[in-house]
CSV table of C-alpha atoms and ligand atoms in Angstrom, one decimal:
chain,number,residue,atom,x,y,z
A,1,MET,CA,24.0,-5.1,7.2
A,2,ASP,CA,24.7,-2.1,7.8
A,3,LEU,CA,22.1,0.0,7.0
A,4,ARG,CA,21.4,3.3,6.7
A,5,THR,CA,18.0,4.9,6.1
A,6,CYS,CA,17.7,8.4,4.0
A,7,VAL,CA,15.1,10.1,2.8
A,8,PHE,CA,14.3,9.6,-1.1
A,9,ASP,CA,14.5,13.8,-2.4
A,10,ASP,CA,17.9,13.2,-0.7
A,11,ARG,CA,19.0,10.1,-3.5
A,12,PRO,CA,18.4,11.5,-6.8
A,13,ASP,CA,21.4,9.3,-7.6
A,14,LEU,CA,19.3,6.3,-6.3
A,15,ARG,CA,15.7,7.1,-8.3
A,16,ALA,CA,16.5,5.0,-11.2
A,17,GLN,CA,17.6,1.7,-8.9
A,18,ALA,CA,14.4,2.7,-7.1
A,19,GLU,CA,12.3,2.4,-9.9
A,20,GLU,CA,13.3,-0.3,-11.2
A,21,ILE,CA,13.0,-1.6,-7.2
A,22,PHE,CA,10.0,-0.9,-6.6
A,23,SER,CA,8.7,-1.3,-10.1
A,24,ALA,CA,9.2,-5.0,-9.9
A,25,GLY,CA,6.5,-7.7,-8.0
A,26,TRP,CA,3.3,-6.0,-8.6
A,27,PRO,CA,1.0,-7.1,-11.4
A,28,GLU,CA,0.2,-4.2,-14.0
A,29,PHE,CA,-3.4,-2.7,-13.2
A,30,ILE,CA,-1.9,-1.0,-9.8
A,31,PHE,CA,0.1,1.1,-11.5
A,32,HIS,CA,-3.3,2.6,-13.4
A,33,ASP,CA,-5.4,4.2,-10.1
A,34,PRO,CA,-6.4,7.3,-12.0
A,35,ALA,CA,-7.5,9.0,-8.2
A,36,ALA,CA,-4.2,8.1,-6.4
A,37,ASP,CA,-2.7,9.7,-9.7
A,38,ARG,CA,-4.3,12.6,-9.6
A,39,GLN,CA,-2.8,13.9,-6.0
A,40,MET,CA,0.8,12.3,-6.5
A,41,ASP,CA,2.4,15.4,-8.3
A,42,ARG,CA,1.7,17.2,-4.4
A,43,VAL,CA,2.0,13.6,-2.9
A,44,ARG,CA,5.6,14.2,-3.5
A,45,ALA,CA,6.8,17.1,-3.3
A,46,TRP,CA,4.6,18.2,-0.3
A,47,PHE,CA,5.8,15.1,1.8
A,48,GLY,CA,9.1,14.2,1.4
A,49,GLU,CA,10.5,13.6,5.1
A,50,LEU,CA,8.0,11.0,4.8
A,51,ASN,CA,9.9,9.2,1.9
A,52,LEU,CA,12.0,7.1,3.2
A,53,LEU,CA,15.0,4.4,1.5
A,54,LEU,CA,16.5,1.9,3.6
A,55,VAL,CA,20.3,1.4,1.8
A,56,ASP,CA,22.9,-0.2,2.5
A,57,GLY,CA,26.6,0.1,2.7
A,58,ALA,CA,27.6,-0.4,-0.8
A,59,ASP,CA,24.4,1.8,-1.5
A,60,ARG,CA,22.3,-1.2,-2.6
A,61,ILE,CA,18.5,-0.2,-2.0
A,62,VAL,CA,16.6,-2.7,0.5
A,63,ALA,CA,13.6,-1.3,0.9
A,64,GLY,CA,11.8,2.2,0.8
A,65,GLY,CA,8.5,3.6,1.8
A,66,TRP,CA,6.0,6.4,2.4
A,67,GLY,CA,3.6,8.2,3.7
A,68,VAL,CA,1.3,10.8,4.1
A,69,PRO,CA,-0.3,13.7,6.3
A,70,VAL,CA,-4.3,13.6,7.8
A,71,SER,CA,-5.8,14.5,10.5
A,72,TRP,CA,-7.4,12.0,12.3
A,73,ASP,CA,-9.8,11.8,15.2
A,74,GLY,CA,-9.2,8.6,15.8
A,75,THR,CA,-12.7,6.9,15.3
A,76,LEU,CA,-13.3,5.0,12.6
A,77,ASP,CA,-16.1,6.5,11.0
A,78,ASP,CA,-13.3,9.5,10.4
A,79,LEU,CA,-10.9,7.2,9.2
A,80,PRO,CA,-10.4,7.9,5.1
A,81,GLY,CA,-12.0,5.3,3.1
A,82,GLY,CA,-8.7,3.8,2.4
A,83,TYR,CA,-5.3,4.2,0.2
A,84,ASP,CA,-6.7,6.7,-2.3
A,85,ASP,CA,-8.4,8.6,-0.1
A,86,ALA,CA,-6.3,9.1,2.5
A,87,LEU,CA,-4.3,10.5,-0.6
A,88,LEU,CA,-6.9,13.0,-1.0
A,89,ARG,CA,-6.7,14.0,2.3
A,90,ALA,CA,-3.6,14.6,2.9
A,91,VAL,CA,-3.0,16.9,-1.0
A,92,GLY,CA,-6.8,18.7,0.5
A,93,LEU,CA,-5.8,19.8,5.2
A,94,HIS,CA,-1.9,20.6,3.2
A,95,GLU,CA,-4.1,22.9,0.4
A,96,ALA,CA,-6.0,24.0,3.0
A,97,GLY,CA,-3.5,24.9,5.3
A,98,GLY,CA,-5.5,22.3,8.2
A,99,ARG,CA,-3.1,20.3,11.2
A,100,ALA,CA,-2.1,17.3,10.3
A,101,ASP,CA,-1.7,14.4,13.7
A,102,THR,CA,-1.7,11.5,11.8
A,103,LEU,CA,0.8,9.1,9.2
A,104,VAL,CA,-1.2,7.3,7.3
A,105,ILE,CA,1.9,4.8,5.7
A,106,ALA,CA,0.8,4.4,2.2
A,107,ALA,CA,3.6,1.6,1.3
A,108,ALA,CA,6.3,-0.4,1.7
A,109,GLN,CA,8.3,-2.7,-0.3
A,110,VAL,CA,11.4,-4.7,0.5
A,111,ARG,CA,13.6,-6.0,-2.4
A,112,ALA,CA,12.8,-9.4,-3.8
A,113,ASP,CA,15.5,-10.9,-2.8
A,114,LEU,CA,15.6,-10.0,0.8
A,115,GLN,CA,12.1,-10.3,1.7
A,116,GLY,CA,11.8,-12.8,4.6
A,117,ARG,CA,14.2,-11.2,6.7
A,118,GLY,CA,12.2,-8.5,8.7
A,119,LEU,CA,13.1,-5.7,6.8
A,120,ALA,CA,9.6,-4.5,6.1
A,121,ARG,CA,9.5,-3.7,10.3
A,122,GLU,CA,12.5,-1.7,10.2
A,123,MET,CA,10.9,0.1,7.7
A,124,LEU,CA,7.9,0.7,8.9
A,125,GLY,CA,9.7,1.6,12.3
A,126,LEU,CA,11.8,4.0,10.6
A,127,LEU,CA,8.5,5.4,8.9
A,128,ALA,CA,6.8,5.7,12.3
A,129,SER,CA,9.9,7.6,14.1
A,130,ALA,CA,9.8,9.9,10.9
A,131,GLY,CA,6.5,11.2,11.1
A,132,GLU,CA,6.8,11.3,15.1
A,133,HIS,CA,9.4,13.8,13.9
A,134,ALA,CA,7.0,15.7,12.3
A,135,GLY,CA,4.2,15.7,14.6
A,136,LEU,CA,2.5,13.4,13.5
A,137,GLU,CA,1.1,11.0,17.0
A,138,ARG,CA,-0.9,8.8,15.6
A,139,VAL,CA,0.2,5.6,12.9
A,140,ILE,CA,-1.7,3.8,10.4
A,141,ALA,CA,-1.9,2.1,7.6
A,142,PRO,CA,-4.5,0.8,4.6
A,143,VAL,CA,-2.7,-3.0,4.5
A,144,ARG,CA,-2.8,-4.6,1.0
A,145,PRO,CA,-2.7,-8.8,2.8
A,146,THR,CA,0.1,-9.9,0.5
A,147,SER,CA,-1.6,-13.3,0.2
A,148,LYS,CA,-6.0,-12.3,-0.4
A,149,ALA,CA,-4.4,-12.3,-4.3
A,150,ARG,CA,-5.0,-16.2,-4.0
A,151,TYR,CA,-8.5,-15.6,-2.3
A,152,PRO,CA,-10.2,-13.1,-4.0
A,153,LEU,CA,-14.0,-14.5,-3.7
A,154,THR,CA,-14.1,-13.9,0.1
A,155,PRO,CA,-15.1,-10.8,1.3
A,156,MET,CA,-12.0,-9.1,3.5
A,157,THR,CA,-14.1,-9.0,6.5
A,158,GLU,CA,-13.9,-12.4,6.7
A,159,PHE,CA,-10.0,-13.1,5.2
A,160,MET,CA,-8.9,-11.0,7.6
A,161,THR,CA,-10.4,-13.4,10.6
A,162,TRP,CA,-8.8,-16.3,9.3
A,163,THR,CA,-6.1,-16.8,11.3
A,164,ARG,CA,-3.1,-19.9,11.8
A,165,ARG,CA,-3.2,-22.8,14.4
A,166,ASP,CA,-1.1,-21.2,16.5
A,167,GLY,CA,-3.8,-17.7,16.3
A,168,ALA,CA,-1.9,-14.7,14.4
A,169,PRO,CA,-3.0,-13.9,11.0
A,170,LEU,CA,-3.7,-15.9,8.1
A,171,ASP,CA,-2.0,-13.3,5.9
A,172,PRO,CA,1.8,-12.9,6.2
A,173,TRP,CA,1.9,-8.8,5.7
A,174,LEU,CA,-0.9,-8.2,8.6
A,175,ARG,CA,1.4,-10.5,10.2
A,176,THR,CA,4.6,-8.4,10.3
A,177,HIS,CA,1.6,-6.0,11.2
A,178,GLN,CA,0.6,-7.8,14.3
A,179,ARG,CA,3.5,-8.6,15.7
A,180,MET,CA,4.7,-4.8,15.8
A,181,GLY,CA,1.2,-4.0,17.9
A,182,ALA,CA,0.0,-3.1,16.0
A,183,ARG,CA,-4.5,-3.5,15.8
A,184,MET,CA,-6.7,-4.6,13.1
A,185,LEU,CA,-10.2,-1.9,12.8
A,186,CYS,CA,-12.0,-2.6,9.8
A,187,ALA,CA,-11.2,-3.6,6.0
A,188,ALA,CA,-11.3,-0.7,4.0
A,189,GLU,CA,-13.7,-2.1,1.3
A,190,ARG,CA,-12.9,0.0,-1.6
A,191,SER,CA,-9.4,1.7,-0.6
A,192,MET,CA,-8.1,2.0,-4.5
A,193,THR,CA,-10.3,2.0,-7.2
A,194,MET,CA,-8.3,0.4,-10.9
A,195,GLU,CA,-9.5,1.4,-15.0
A,196,GLY,CA,-8.9,1.3,-18.1
A,197,SER,CA,-10.6,0.1,-21.3
A,198,VAL,CA,-11.7,-3.5,-22.3
A,199,THR,CA,-8.8,-3.5,-24.8
A,200,GLU,CA,-6.1,-2.4,-21.3
A,201,TRP,CA,-7.0,-5.0,-18.7
A,202,GLU,CA,-6.9,-7.6,-20.6
A,203,LYS,CA,-3.8,-6.9,-21.4
A,204,TRP,CA,-2.9,-5.7,-17.9
A,205,ALA,CA,-4.5,-9.8,-16.9
A,206,GLY,CA,-2.9,-11.8,-19.8
A,207,PHE,CA,-6.0,-13.5,-21.2
A,208,ALA,CA,-8.7,-12.3,-23.2
A,209,LEU,CA,-12.4,-9.9,-21.4
A,210,PRO,CA,-14.7,-11.5,-24.7
A,211,ALA,CA,-18.1,-10.9,-22.5
A,212,SER,CA,-19.4,-7.5,-19.9
A,213,GLY,CA,-19.5,-9.0,-16.4
A,214,ARG,CA,-17.1,-10.4,-13.9
A,215,TYR,CA,-13.6,-11.6,-14.0
A,216,VAL,CA,-10.8,-13.1,-12.2
A,217,VAL,CA,-7.2,-10.8,-12.2
A,218,PRO,CA,-4.1,-12.9,-11.5
A,219,GLY,CA,-3.1,-10.4,-8.8
A,220,ALA,CA,-6.2,-9.4,-8.0
A,221,LEU,CA,-7.5,-9.2,-3.9
A,222,ALA,CA,-10.7,-8.3,-5.6
A,223,PRO,CA,-13.2,-9.6,-8.7
A,224,LEU,CA,-12.8,-7.1,-12.0
A,225,ALA,CA,-15.9,-5.5,-12.9
A,226,LEU,CA,-16.0,-5.4,-16.9
A,227,ASP,CA,-18.3,-2.6,-18.7
A,228,HIS,CA,-18.3,-3.7,-22.8
A,229,ALA,CA,-20.6,-1.5,-23.9
A,230,ALA,CA,-18.7,1.8,-21.8
A,231,ASP,CA,-15.7,-0.1,-22.3
A,232,HIS,CA,-14.6,0.4,-19.2
A,233,GLY,CA,-13.2,-1.9,-16.2
A,234,GLU,CA,-12.8,-1.0,-12.6
A,235,LEU,CA,-11.1,-3.4,-10.0
A,236,VAL,CA,-12.1,-1.6,-6.7
A,237,GLU,CA,-9.5,-2.8,-3.8
A,238,PRO,CA,-10.2,-3.4,-0.2
A,239,ASN,CA,-7.4,-3.2,1.9
A,240,VAL,CA,-7.9,-3.6,6.3
A,241,TRP,CA,-6.7,-0.4,8.1
A,242,VAL,CA,-4.4,-1.1,11.1
A,243,ARG,CA,-2.9,1.0,13.4
A,244,HIS,CA,-0.2,0.8,15.4
A,245,ARG,CA,1.0,1.9,18.8
B,1,COA,C1,5.1,-6.9,2.2
B,1,COA,C2,6.6,-7.1,2.7
B,1,COA,C3,6.3,-5.5,2.5
B,1,COA,C4,6.8,-7.8,3.5
B,1,COA,O1,8.6,-7.4,4.6
B,1,COA,P1,9.3,-8.3,4.9
B,1,COA,O2,10.5,-8.1,4.8
B,1,COA,O3,9.0,-9.3,3.7
B,1,COA,O4,8.6,-9.7,5.7
B,1,COA,P2,8.9,-9.7,6.7
B,1,COA,O5,10.4,-10.2,6.6
B,1,COA,O6,7.8,-9.3,8.1
B,1,COA,O7,7.9,-11.4,6.4
B,1,COA,C5,6.6,-11.2,6.9
B,1,COA,C6,6.0,-12.6,6.4
B,1,COA,O8,6.2,-13.0,4.8
B,1,COA,C7,6.6,-14.2,4.8
B,1,COA,N1,7.6,-14.3,3.5
B,1,COA,C8,8.1,-12.9,3.8
B,1,COA,N2,8.3,-13.4,1.3
B,1,COA,C9,8.2,-14.0,1.5
B,1,COA,C10,8.5,-14.8,0.5
B,1,COA,N3,8.9,-14.0,-0.3
B,1,COA,N4,7.6,-16.2,0.4
B,1,COA,C11,7.6,-15.8,1.4
B,1,COA,N5,6.9,-16.2,2.5
B,1,COA,C12,7.5,-14.6,2.8
B,1,COA,C13,8.0,-13.9,6.0
B,1,COA,O9,8.3,-14.9,6.1
B,1,COA,C14,6.9,-13.9,7.0
B,1,COA,O10,6.2,-15.0,7.4
B,1,COA,P3,6.2,-15.6,8.4
B,1,COA,O11,5.3,-14.1,9.8
B,1,COA,O12,5.1,-16.4,9.3
B,1,COA,O13,7.7,-15.3,9.7
B,1,COA,C15,7.3,-7.9,1.7
B,1,COA,O14,7.3,-8.2,1.1
B,1,COA,C16,7.1,-6.9,0.3
B,1,COA,O15,7.8,-6.1,-0.3
B,1,COA,N6,6.0,-7.4,-0.9
B,1,COA,C17,6.0,-6.3,-2.0
B,1,COA,C18,5.2,-5.3,-1.9
B,1,COA,C19,4.0,-5.7,-1.1
B,1,COA,O16,3.3,-6.0,-1.0
B,1,COA,N7,4.3,-4.5,-0.1
B,1,COA,C20,2.9,-4.3,0.6
B,1,COA,C21,1.5,-3.5,0.5
B,1,COA,S1,2.4,-1.7,0.2
């Protein structure tokens, strides 16, 4: 396949196509993370050079990915709390005029009909190169393991240790990172927090949630905590911090 890399902002003509591809295949609740939403306009405006598309010869988007620059001293203690916190830290650092040294890969997505062909590896490599170009010598990612939703009751600390017979991680997305030489650092227990009212959660889950309590929602990596008195539901999703070479 003849593929070209472009910066998302340089291709307004591909915006509608990108919207269609990158909104597909996700559970609806993933788009309701208020902490991340509050940062998103500034992330888009300030870190556009880290928002990339991979496009084929017919201008078809085959993959996309983006990241943010943070300052990280290389220790577990200094890692951002997860995805939400990485965005907050990146925006805060930029506002304070601080120097970033680390790329956090926030998301990568391959067009559904082209998954399983190693394109994610290419996308991650391109993001790392863009980071290097921007002076970011380290690369980390709060990985959302694609098969974790099958095991929402299992703690991430345990799930991330599960392997296949050949010793590779059980999870396919963690496998891709590991094959590229990435190392798992630790679980990011509170990586993303999705919030909504009871009615909204019923819509996103697709079934009735008649009482307060914990529920397993399709596509979620952990149980939803619902409080009817407060008319509020909160899903705190764990990810896995990995560090690339
Ligand atoms: C996660 C994702 C980016 C991986 O991209 P990819 O180009 O398919 O990755 P790879 O080709 O390296 O495949 C990784 C593994 O997943 C498996 N896989 C990928 N797509 C698959 C599919 N649709 N069905 C079954 N297995 C699949 C591959 O076989 C491979 O397993 P292997 O280690 O046994 O070879 C892609 O699946 C995707 O866009 N998913 C939706 C968005 C997402 O979850 N992004 C990650 C969080 S931000």
